[in-house]
Amino acid sequence: MDFLPDDLQHYVETHTVGENELLKKINRETYSQVLMPRMLSGHVQGRFLSMVSKMLQPKNILEIGTYTGYSALCLAEGLQANGKLITMDINEELESRVRNYFEKSDFKHQIDYRIGDAQKIIPELKIMFDLVFIDADKESYSAYFDLVIDKIPSGGIILADNVLWSGKVVQPKPDKDTRAIIEFNDKVQDDTRLENLLLPLRDGIMMMRKR
Ligand code: SAH
Ligand code: CA
């Protein structure tokens, strides 16, 4: 699934600051060694996550859906010196690979990586998050939103990835995941607690700012 024509994508990539060596390595190894590598955020989206984080300078970040750790390391770039990022994934098969990547990063002491079901882990977290990235199973997006909304201060940002779902949100006969995304997008649009922007970057990122 390509989101832009190759030549335009190339132009965008060559006019976006590069990834560091560790991110390049994770990108490369995910494509050569891991199932479903297209789930990785990648160069341009990764720089977007980094940019948002650096603008916000969050104390705490929550990420739902670690996969190979690429987006977590991008988000961590904007953390305050004493800040932390909690990221979680249900897939224990990736655990040793991901711990190894985090161990190599500048943020190893700031990243709290947990294995388990996000719907069980999030209710146990008793801190506030200035930035949340929702990127796990699409069926649970609405549930994740409900679980995090009261853990975000006024001015806090939630980002939810893949909200265009390869364009399927506007196709007839949506499947189960597509229906879940459509319901999520509608729910966000109707929620007066936030200002939202559906940014058509890559597969679509819903940006939400709590009023
Ligand atoms: N954020 C990553 C990609 C995440 S892919 C990046 O941008 O590079 C989605 C991940 O969500 C997968 O690794 C999958 O194992 C995880 N996931 C699916 N269901 C989950 C659940 N219930 N709890 C936590 N993680 C889940
Ligand atoms: Ca994603």
PDB file of C-alpha atoms and ligand atoms in Angstrom:
ATOM      1  CA  MET A   1       0.000   0.000   0.000  1.00  0.00           C
ATOM      2  CA  ASP A   2       1.603   3.224  -1.162  1.00  0.00           C
ATOM      3  CA  PHE A   3       0.258   6.513   0.027  1.00  0.00           C
ATOM      4  CA  LEU A   4       2.000   8.820  -2.440  1.00  0.00           C
ATOM      5  CA  PRO A   5       3.390   8.253  -5.957  1.00  0.00           C
ATOM      6  CA  ASP A   6       7.030   7.046  -5.706  1.00  0.00           C
ATOM      7  CA  ASP A   7       8.585  10.223  -7.066  1.00  0.00           C
ATOM      8  CA  LEU A   8       6.668  12.473  -4.673  1.00  0.00           C
ATOM      9  CA  GLN A   9       7.423  10.172  -1.742  1.00  0.00           C
ATOM     10  CA  HIS A  10      11.102  10.353  -2.682  1.00  0.00           C
ATOM     11  CA  TYR A  11      10.922  14.135  -2.844  1.00  0.00           C
ATOM     12  CA  VAL A  12       9.308  14.286   0.604  1.00  0.00           C
ATOM     13  CA  GLU A  13      11.960  11.965   2.054  1.00  0.00           C
ATOM     14  CA  THR A  14      14.838  13.913   0.557  1.00  0.00           C
ATOM     15  CA  HIS A  15      13.464  17.132   2.042  1.00  0.00           C
ATOM     16  CA  THR A  16      12.978  15.782   5.529  1.00  0.00           C
ATOM     17  CA  VAL A  17      15.788  15.519   8.073  1.00  0.00           C
ATOM     18  CA  GLY A  18      17.298  12.020   8.158  1.00  0.00           C
ATOM     19  CA  GLU A  19      16.877   9.274  10.749  1.00  0.00           C
ATOM     20  CA  ASN A  20      19.696   8.579  13.200  1.00  0.00           C
ATOM     21  CA  GLU A  21      21.738   5.357  12.887  1.00  0.00           C
ATOM     22  CA  LEU A  22      19.704   3.396  15.438  1.00  0.00           C
ATOM     23  CA  LEU A  23      16.406   4.266  13.747  1.00  0.00           C
ATOM     24  CA  LYS A  24      17.886   3.310  10.367  1.00  0.00           C
ATOM     25  CA  LYS A  25      18.937  -0.022  11.812  1.00  0.00           C
ATOM     26  CA  ILE A  26      15.486  -0.689  13.316  1.00  0.00           C
ATOM     27  CA  ASN A  27      13.850   0.269  10.023  1.00  0.00           C
ATOM     28  CA  ARG A  28      16.159  -2.011   8.034  1.00  0.00           C
ATOM     29  CA  GLU A  29      15.958  -4.978  10.404  1.00  0.00           C
ATOM     30  CA  THR A  30      12.189  -4.740  10.764  1.00  0.00           C
ATOM     31  CA  TYR A  31      11.846  -5.016   6.976  1.00  0.00           C
ATOM     32  CA  SER A  32      14.292  -7.924   6.714  1.00  0.00           C
ATOM     33  CA  GLN A  33      13.430  -9.889   9.869  1.00  0.00           C
ATOM     34  CA  VAL A  34       9.972  -9.082  11.250  1.00  0.00           C
ATOM     35  CA  LEU A  35       6.433  -9.895  10.122  1.00  0.00           C
ATOM     36  CA  MET A  36       4.253  -7.032   8.811  1.00  0.00           C
ATOM     37  CA  PRO A  37       7.023  -4.394   8.537  1.00  0.00           C
ATOM     38  CA  ARG A  38       4.640  -1.852   7.036  1.00  0.00           C
ATOM     39  CA  MET A  39       3.332  -1.259  10.542  1.00  0.00           C
ATOM     40  CA  LEU A  40       6.552   0.595  11.346  1.00  0.00           C
ATOM     41  CA  SER A  41       6.029   4.382  11.262  1.00  0.00           C
ATOM     42  CA  GLY A  42       9.066   4.982   9.045  1.00  0.00           C
ATOM     43  CA  HIS A  43      11.274   7.938   8.243  1.00  0.00           C
ATOM     44  CA  VAL A  44       8.815  10.763   7.525  1.00  0.00           C
ATOM     45  CA  GLN A  45       6.138   9.848  10.049  1.00  0.00           C
ATOM     46  CA  GLY A  46       8.877   9.258  12.599  1.00  0.00           C
ATOM     47  CA  ARG A  47      10.209  12.783  12.054  1.00  0.00           C
ATOM     48  CA  PHE A  48       6.662  14.092  12.453  1.00  0.00           C
ATOM     49  CA  LEU A  49       6.310  12.303  15.824  1.00  0.00           C
ATOM     50  CA  SER A  50       9.686  13.659  16.895  1.00  0.00           C
ATOM     51  CA  MET A  51       8.724  17.199  15.818  1.00  0.00           C
ATOM     52  CA  VAL A  52       5.427  17.113  17.735  1.00  0.00           C
ATOM     53  CA  SER A  53       7.188  15.808  20.808  1.00  0.00           C
ATOM     54  CA  LYS A  54       9.907  18.462  20.639  1.00  0.00           C
ATOM     55  CA  MET A  55       7.267  21.182  20.273  1.00  0.00           C
ATOM     56  CA  LEU A  56       5.313  19.886  23.258  1.00  0.00           C
ATOM     57  CA  GLN A  57       8.284  18.948  25.475  1.00  0.00           C
ATOM     58  CA  PRO A  58       6.227  16.411  27.398  1.00  0.00           C
ATOM     59  CA  LYS A  59       6.969  15.213  30.909  1.00  0.00           C
ATOM     60  CA  ASN A  60       5.251  11.886  30.255  1.00  0.00           C
ATOM     61  CA  ILE A  61       4.350  10.117  27.029  1.00  0.00           C
ATOM     62  CA  LEU A  62       2.118   7.066  26.604  1.00  0.00           C
ATOM     63  CA  GLU A  63       2.391   4.863  23.538  1.00  0.00           C
ATOM     64  CA  ILE A  64      -0.088   2.068  22.824  1.00  0.00           C
ATOM     65  CA  GLY A  65       1.452  -0.385  20.325  1.00  0.00           C
ATOM     66  CA  THR A  66       5.267  -0.536  20.459  1.00  0.00           C
ATOM     67  CA  TYR A  67       5.894  -3.046  17.644  1.00  0.00           C
ATOM     68  CA  THR A  68       9.678  -2.805  17.020  1.00  0.00           C
ATOM     69  CA  GLY A  69      10.148   0.403  19.020  1.00  0.00           C
ATOM     70  CA  TYR A  70      10.633   2.796  16.125  1.00  0.00           C
ATOM     71  CA  SER A  71       7.889   5.289  16.987  1.00  0.00           C
ATOM     72  CA  ALA A  72       8.681   5.108  20.718  1.00  0.00           C
ATOM     73  CA  LEU A  73      12.243   6.263  20.060  1.00  0.00           C
ATOM     74  CA  CYS A  74      11.005   9.094  17.822  1.00  0.00           C
ATOM     75  CA  LEU A  75       8.512  10.273  20.448  1.00  0.00           C
ATOM     76  CA  ALA A  76      11.128  10.060  23.213  1.00  0.00           C
ATOM     77  CA  GLU A  77      13.278  12.669  21.458  1.00  0.00           C
ATOM     78  CA  GLY A  78      11.159  15.503  22.876  1.00  0.00           C
ATOM     79  CA  LEU A  79      10.934  14.259  26.470  1.00  0.00           C
ATOM     80  CA  GLN A  80      11.956  16.542  29.306  1.00  0.00           C
ATOM     81  CA  ALA A  81      15.207  15.476  30.967  1.00  0.00           C
ATOM     82  CA  ASN A  82      13.325  13.913  33.877  1.00  0.00           C
ATOM     83  CA  GLY A  83      10.414  12.735  31.731  1.00  0.00           C
ATOM     84  CA  LYS A  84       9.413   9.217  30.809  1.00  0.00           C
ATOM     85  CA  LEU A  85       7.743   7.285  28.066  1.00  0.00           C
ATOM     86  CA  ILE A  86       5.583   4.258  28.804  1.00  0.00           C
ATOM     87  CA  THR A  87       5.047   1.998  25.794  1.00  0.00           C
ATOM     88  CA  MET A  88       3.291  -1.354  25.626  1.00  0.00           C
ATOM     89  CA  ASP A  89       2.660  -4.233  23.271  1.00  0.00           C
ATOM     90  CA  ILE A  90       0.833  -7.524  23.543  1.00  0.00           C
ATOM     91  CA  ASN A  91       3.343  -9.312  21.285  1.00  0.00           C
ATOM     92  CA  GLU A  92       5.959 -10.911  23.523  1.00  0.00           C
ATOM     93  CA  GLU A  93       7.831 -12.357  20.530  1.00  0.00           C
ATOM     94  CA  LEU A  94       9.313  -8.943  19.816  1.00  0.00           C
ATOM     95  CA  GLU A  95      10.318  -8.267  23.416  1.00  0.00           C
ATOM     96  CA  SER A  96      14.034  -9.149  23.381  1.00  0.00           C
ATOM     97  CA  ARG A  97      14.597  -7.386  20.044  1.00  0.00           C
ATOM     98  CA  VAL A  98      12.875  -4.236  21.287  1.00  0.00           C
ATOM     99  CA  ARG A  99      14.652  -4.224  24.676  1.00  0.00           C
ATOM    100  CA  ASN A 100      17.914  -4.519  22.796  1.00  0.00           C
ATOM    101  CA  TYR A 101      17.072  -1.484  20.635  1.00  0.00           C
ATOM    102  CA  PHE A 102      15.982   0.586  23.625  1.00  0.00           C
ATOM    103  CA  GLU A 103      19.163  -0.391  25.475  1.00  0.00           C
ATOM    104  CA  LYS A 104      21.211   1.096  22.609  1.00  0.00           C
ATOM    105  CA  SER A 105      19.356   4.428  22.680  1.00  0.00           C
ATOM    106  CA  ASP A 106      19.952   7.665  24.555  1.00  0.00           C
ATOM    107  CA  PHE A 107      16.572   7.191  26.207  1.00  0.00           C
ATOM    108  CA  LYS A 108      17.129   3.793  27.790  1.00  0.00           C
ATOM    109  CA  HIS A 109      16.586   5.148  31.310  1.00  0.00           C
ATOM    110  CA  GLN A 110      13.455   7.021  30.298  1.00  0.00           C
ATOM    111  CA  ILE A 111      11.579   4.237  28.517  1.00  0.00           C
ATOM    112  CA  ASP A 112       9.277   1.911  30.451  1.00  0.00           C
ATOM    113  CA  TYR A 113       8.366  -0.928  28.062  1.00  0.00           C
ATOM    114  CA  ARG A 114       5.641  -3.329  29.100  1.00  0.00           C
ATOM    115  CA  ILE A 115       4.324  -6.504  27.569  1.00  0.00           C
ATOM    116  CA  GLY A 116       0.608  -7.107  27.886  1.00  0.00           C
ATOM    117  CA  ASP A 117      -2.852  -6.064  26.830  1.00  0.00           C
ATOM    118  CA  ALA A 118      -3.100  -2.277  26.786  1.00  0.00           C
ATOM    119  CA  GLN A 119      -6.684  -2.409  28.045  1.00  0.00           C
ATOM    120  CA  LYS A 120      -5.392  -4.049  31.230  1.00  0.00           C
ATOM    121  CA  ILE A 121      -2.230  -1.974  31.621  1.00  0.00           C
ATOM    122  CA  ILE A 122      -3.569   1.565  31.065  1.00  0.00           C
ATOM    123  CA  PRO A 123      -6.046   1.565  33.995  1.00  0.00           C
ATOM    124  CA  GLU A 124      -3.115   0.762  36.327  1.00  0.00           C
ATOM    125  CA  LEU A 125      -1.178   3.884  35.291  1.00  0.00           C
ATOM    126  CA  LYS A 126      -1.669   6.608  37.875  1.00  0.00           C
ATOM    127  CA  ILE A 127       0.142   9.487  36.170  1.00  0.00           C
ATOM    128  CA  MET A 128      -0.823  12.154  33.630  1.00  0.00           C
ATOM    129  CA  PHE A 129       0.433  12.150  30.034  1.00  0.00           C
ATOM    130  CA  ASP A 130       1.050  15.253  27.932  1.00  0.00           C
ATOM    131  CA  LEU A 131       1.287  13.185  24.751  1.00  0.00           C
ATOM    132  CA  VAL A 132      -0.398   9.890  23.814  1.00  0.00           C
ATOM    133  CA  PHE A 133       0.133   7.872  20.642  1.00  0.00           C
ATOM    134  CA  ILE A 134      -2.608   5.319  19.917  1.00  0.00           C
ATOM    135  CA  ASP A 135      -1.337   2.738  17.398  1.00  0.00           C
ATOM    136  CA  ALA A 136      -2.400  -0.767  18.525  1.00  0.00           C
ATOM    137  CA  ASP A 137      -5.359  -2.909  17.368  1.00  0.00           C
ATOM    138  CA  LYS A 138      -7.840  -0.756  15.476  1.00  0.00           C
ATOM    139  CA  GLU A 139     -10.914  -2.354  17.069  1.00  0.00           C
ATOM    140  CA  SER A 140      -9.903  -0.949  20.457  1.00  0.00           C
ATOM    141  CA  TYR A 141      -9.197   2.656  19.428  1.00  0.00           C
ATOM    142  CA  SER A 142     -12.416   3.944  21.035  1.00  0.00           C
ATOM    143  CA  ALA A 143     -11.699   2.006  24.223  1.00  0.00           C
ATOM    144  CA  TYR A 144      -8.138   3.379  24.341  1.00  0.00           C
ATOM    145  CA  PHE A 145      -9.467   6.888  23.862  1.00  0.00           C
ATOM    146  CA  ASP A 146     -11.877   6.442  26.796  1.00  0.00           C
ATOM    147  CA  LEU A 147      -9.076   5.028  28.951  1.00  0.00           C
ATOM    148  CA  VAL A 148      -6.674   7.912  28.331  1.00  0.00           C
ATOM    149  CA  ILE A 149      -8.857  11.011  28.073  1.00  0.00           C
ATOM    150  CA  ASP A 150      -8.936  11.620  31.841  1.00  0.00           C
ATOM    151  CA  LYS A 151      -5.169  11.080  32.101  1.00  0.00           C
ATOM    152  CA  ILE A 152      -4.463  14.083  29.885  1.00  0.00           C
ATOM    153  CA  PRO A 153      -4.234  17.702  31.094  1.00  0.00           C
ATOM    154  CA  SER A 154      -5.722  20.655  29.242  1.00  0.00           C
ATOM    155  CA  GLY A 155      -3.424  21.287  26.255  1.00  0.00           C
ATOM    156  CA  GLY A 156      -2.371  17.648  26.108  1.00  0.00           C
ATOM    157  CA  ILE A 157      -2.240  15.927  22.728  1.00  0.00           C
ATOM    158  CA  ILE A 158      -3.493  12.526  21.578  1.00  0.00           C
ATOM    159  CA  LEU A 159      -2.373  11.195  18.197  1.00  0.00           C
ATOM    160  CA  ALA A 160      -4.117   8.173  16.662  1.00  0.00           C
ATOM    161  CA  ASP A 161      -2.499   6.503  13.655  1.00  0.00           C
ATOM    162  CA  ASN A 162      -3.963   4.844  10.545  1.00  0.00           C
ATOM    163  CA  VAL A 163      -7.302   6.631  10.750  1.00  0.00           C
ATOM    164  CA  LEU A 164      -7.705   6.654   6.950  1.00  0.00           C
ATOM    165  CA  TRP A 165      -7.058   2.888   6.910  1.00  0.00           C
ATOM    166  CA  SER A 166      -5.682   2.922   3.357  1.00  0.00           C
ATOM    167  CA  GLY A 167      -8.732   4.883   2.234  1.00  0.00           C
ATOM    168  CA  LYS A 168     -11.166   2.188   3.351  1.00  0.00           C
ATOM    169  CA  VAL A 169     -13.019   4.641   5.624  1.00  0.00           C
ATOM    170  CA  VAL A 170     -14.811   6.000   2.554  1.00  0.00           C
ATOM    171  CA  GLN A 171     -15.314   2.715   0.672  1.00  0.00           C
ATOM    172  CA  PRO A 172     -18.655   0.866   0.625  1.00  0.00           C
ATOM    173  CA  LYS A 173     -19.070  -2.293   2.757  1.00  0.00           C
ATOM    174  CA  PRO A 174     -16.475  -1.587   5.455  1.00  0.00           C
ATOM    175  CA  ASP A 175     -15.027  -4.629   7.257  1.00  0.00           C
ATOM    176  CA  LYS A 176     -14.807  -4.910  11.034  1.00  0.00           C
ATOM    177  CA  ASP A 177     -11.576  -2.945  11.536  1.00  0.00           C
ATOM    178  CA  THR A 178     -12.733  -0.273   9.104  1.00  0.00           C
ATOM    179  CA  ARG A 179     -16.027   0.113  10.961  1.00  0.00           C
ATOM    180  CA  ALA A 180     -14.136   0.502  14.224  1.00  0.00           C
ATOM    181  CA  ILE A 181     -11.979   3.268  12.745  1.00  0.00           C
ATOM    182  CA  ILE A 182     -15.021   5.022  11.273  1.00  0.00           C
ATOM    183  CA  GLU A 183     -16.762   4.919  14.662  1.00  0.00           C
ATOM    184  CA  PHE A 184     -13.633   6.225  16.349  1.00  0.00           C
ATOM    185  CA  ASN A 185     -13.257   9.131  13.915  1.00  0.00           C
ATOM    186  CA  ASP A 186     -16.943  10.060  14.314  1.00  0.00           C
ATOM    187  CA  LYS A 187     -16.718   9.880  18.082  1.00  0.00           C
ATOM    188  CA  VAL A 188     -13.690  12.185  18.137  1.00  0.00           C
ATOM    189  CA  GLN A 189     -15.381  14.598  15.748  1.00  0.00           C
ATOM    190  CA  ASP A 190     -18.409  14.815  18.096  1.00  0.00           C
ATOM    191  CA  ASP A 191     -16.430  15.184  21.325  1.00  0.00           C
ATOM    192  CA  THR A 192     -16.544  18.792  22.502  1.00  0.00           C
ATOM    193  CA  ARG A 193     -13.716  18.213  25.001  1.00  0.00           C
ATOM    194  CA  LEU A 194     -11.213  18.373  22.132  1.00  0.00           C
ATOM    195  CA  GLU A 195     -10.105  20.205  19.046  1.00  0.00           C
ATOM    196  CA  ASN A 196      -9.249  17.651  16.377  1.00  0.00           C
ATOM    197  CA  LEU A 197      -7.461  17.622  13.031  1.00  0.00           C
ATOM    198  CA  LEU A 198      -7.376  14.646  10.684  1.00  0.00           C
ATOM    199  CA  LEU A 199      -3.935  15.070   9.194  1.00  0.00           C
ATOM    200  CA  PRO A 200      -3.599  13.148   5.908  1.00  0.00           C
ATOM    201  CA  LEU A 201       0.023  12.195   6.569  1.00  0.00           C
ATOM    202  CA  ARG A 202       0.808   8.649   5.397  1.00  0.00           C
ATOM    203  CA  ASP A 203      -2.210   6.525   6.518  1.00  0.00           C
ATOM    204  CA  GLY A 204      -3.857   9.450   8.351  1.00  0.00           C
ATOM    205  CA  ILE A 205      -3.178  10.719  11.856  1.00  0.00           C
ATOM    206  CA  MET A 206      -6.006  12.049  14.035  1.00  0.00           C
ATOM    207  CA  MET A 207      -4.533  14.848  16.138  1.00  0.00           C
ATOM    208  CA  MET A 208      -6.530  15.814  19.210  1.00  0.00           C
ATOM    209  CA  ARG A 209      -5.855  18.633  21.649  1.00  0.00           C
ATOM    210  CA  LYS A 210      -7.704  18.611  24.928  1.00  0.00           C
ATOM    211  CA  ARG A 211      -9.369  21.954  25.628  1.00  0.00           C
TER     212      ARG A 211
HETATM  213  N1  SAH B   1       3.845   2.172  16.837  1.00  0.00           N
HETATM  214  C1  SAH B   1       4.621   1.275  15.983  1.00  0.00           C
HETATM  215  C2  SAH B   1       3.736   0.310  15.218  1.00  0.00           C
HETATM  216  C3  SAH B   1       2.702  -0.418  16.056  1.00  0.00           C
HETATM  217  S1  SAH B   1       1.968  -1.760  15.159  1.00  0.00           S
HETATM  218  C4  SAH B   1       5.390   2.126  14.972  1.00  0.00           C
HETATM  219  O1  SAH B   1       4.841   3.135  14.560  1.00  0.00           O
HETATM  220  O2  SAH B   1       6.513   1.785  14.589  1.00  0.00           O
HETATM  221  C5  SAH B   1       0.665  -2.247  16.231  1.00  0.00           C
HETATM  222  C6  SAH B   1       1.121  -3.017  17.456  1.00  0.00           C
HETATM  223  O3  SAH B   1       0.009  -3.099  18.349  1.00  0.00           O
HETATM  224  C7  SAH B   1       1.556  -4.461  17.172  1.00  0.00           C
HETATM  225  O4  SAH B   1       2.901  -4.663  17.529  1.00  0.00           O
HETATM  226  C8  SAH B   1       0.614  -5.308  18.016  1.00  0.00           C
HETATM  227  O5  SAH B   1       1.235  -6.418  18.654  1.00  0.00           O
HETATM  228  C9  SAH B   1       0.148  -4.289  19.085  1.00  0.00           C
HETATM  229  N2  SAH B   1      -1.116  -4.643  19.747  1.00  0.00           N
HETATM  230  C10 SAH B   1      -2.213  -5.214  19.187  1.00  0.00           C
HETATM  231  N3  SAH B   1      -3.166  -5.403  20.123  1.00  0.00           N
HETATM  232  C11 SAH B   1      -2.668  -4.934  21.295  1.00  0.00           C
HETATM  233  C12 SAH B   1      -3.173  -4.839  22.619  1.00  0.00           C
HETATM  234  N4  SAH B   1      -4.401  -5.281  22.935  1.00  0.00           N
HETATM  235  N5  SAH B   1      -2.396  -4.305  23.589  1.00  0.00           N
HETATM  236  C13 SAH B   1      -1.151  -3.850  23.282  1.00  0.00           C
HETATM  237  N6  SAH B   1      -0.618  -3.908  22.044  1.00  0.00           N
HETATM  238  C14 SAH B   1      -1.359  -4.444  21.055  1.00  0.00           C
HETATM  239 CA    CA B   2       0.572   2.681  12.711  1.00  0.00          CA
END
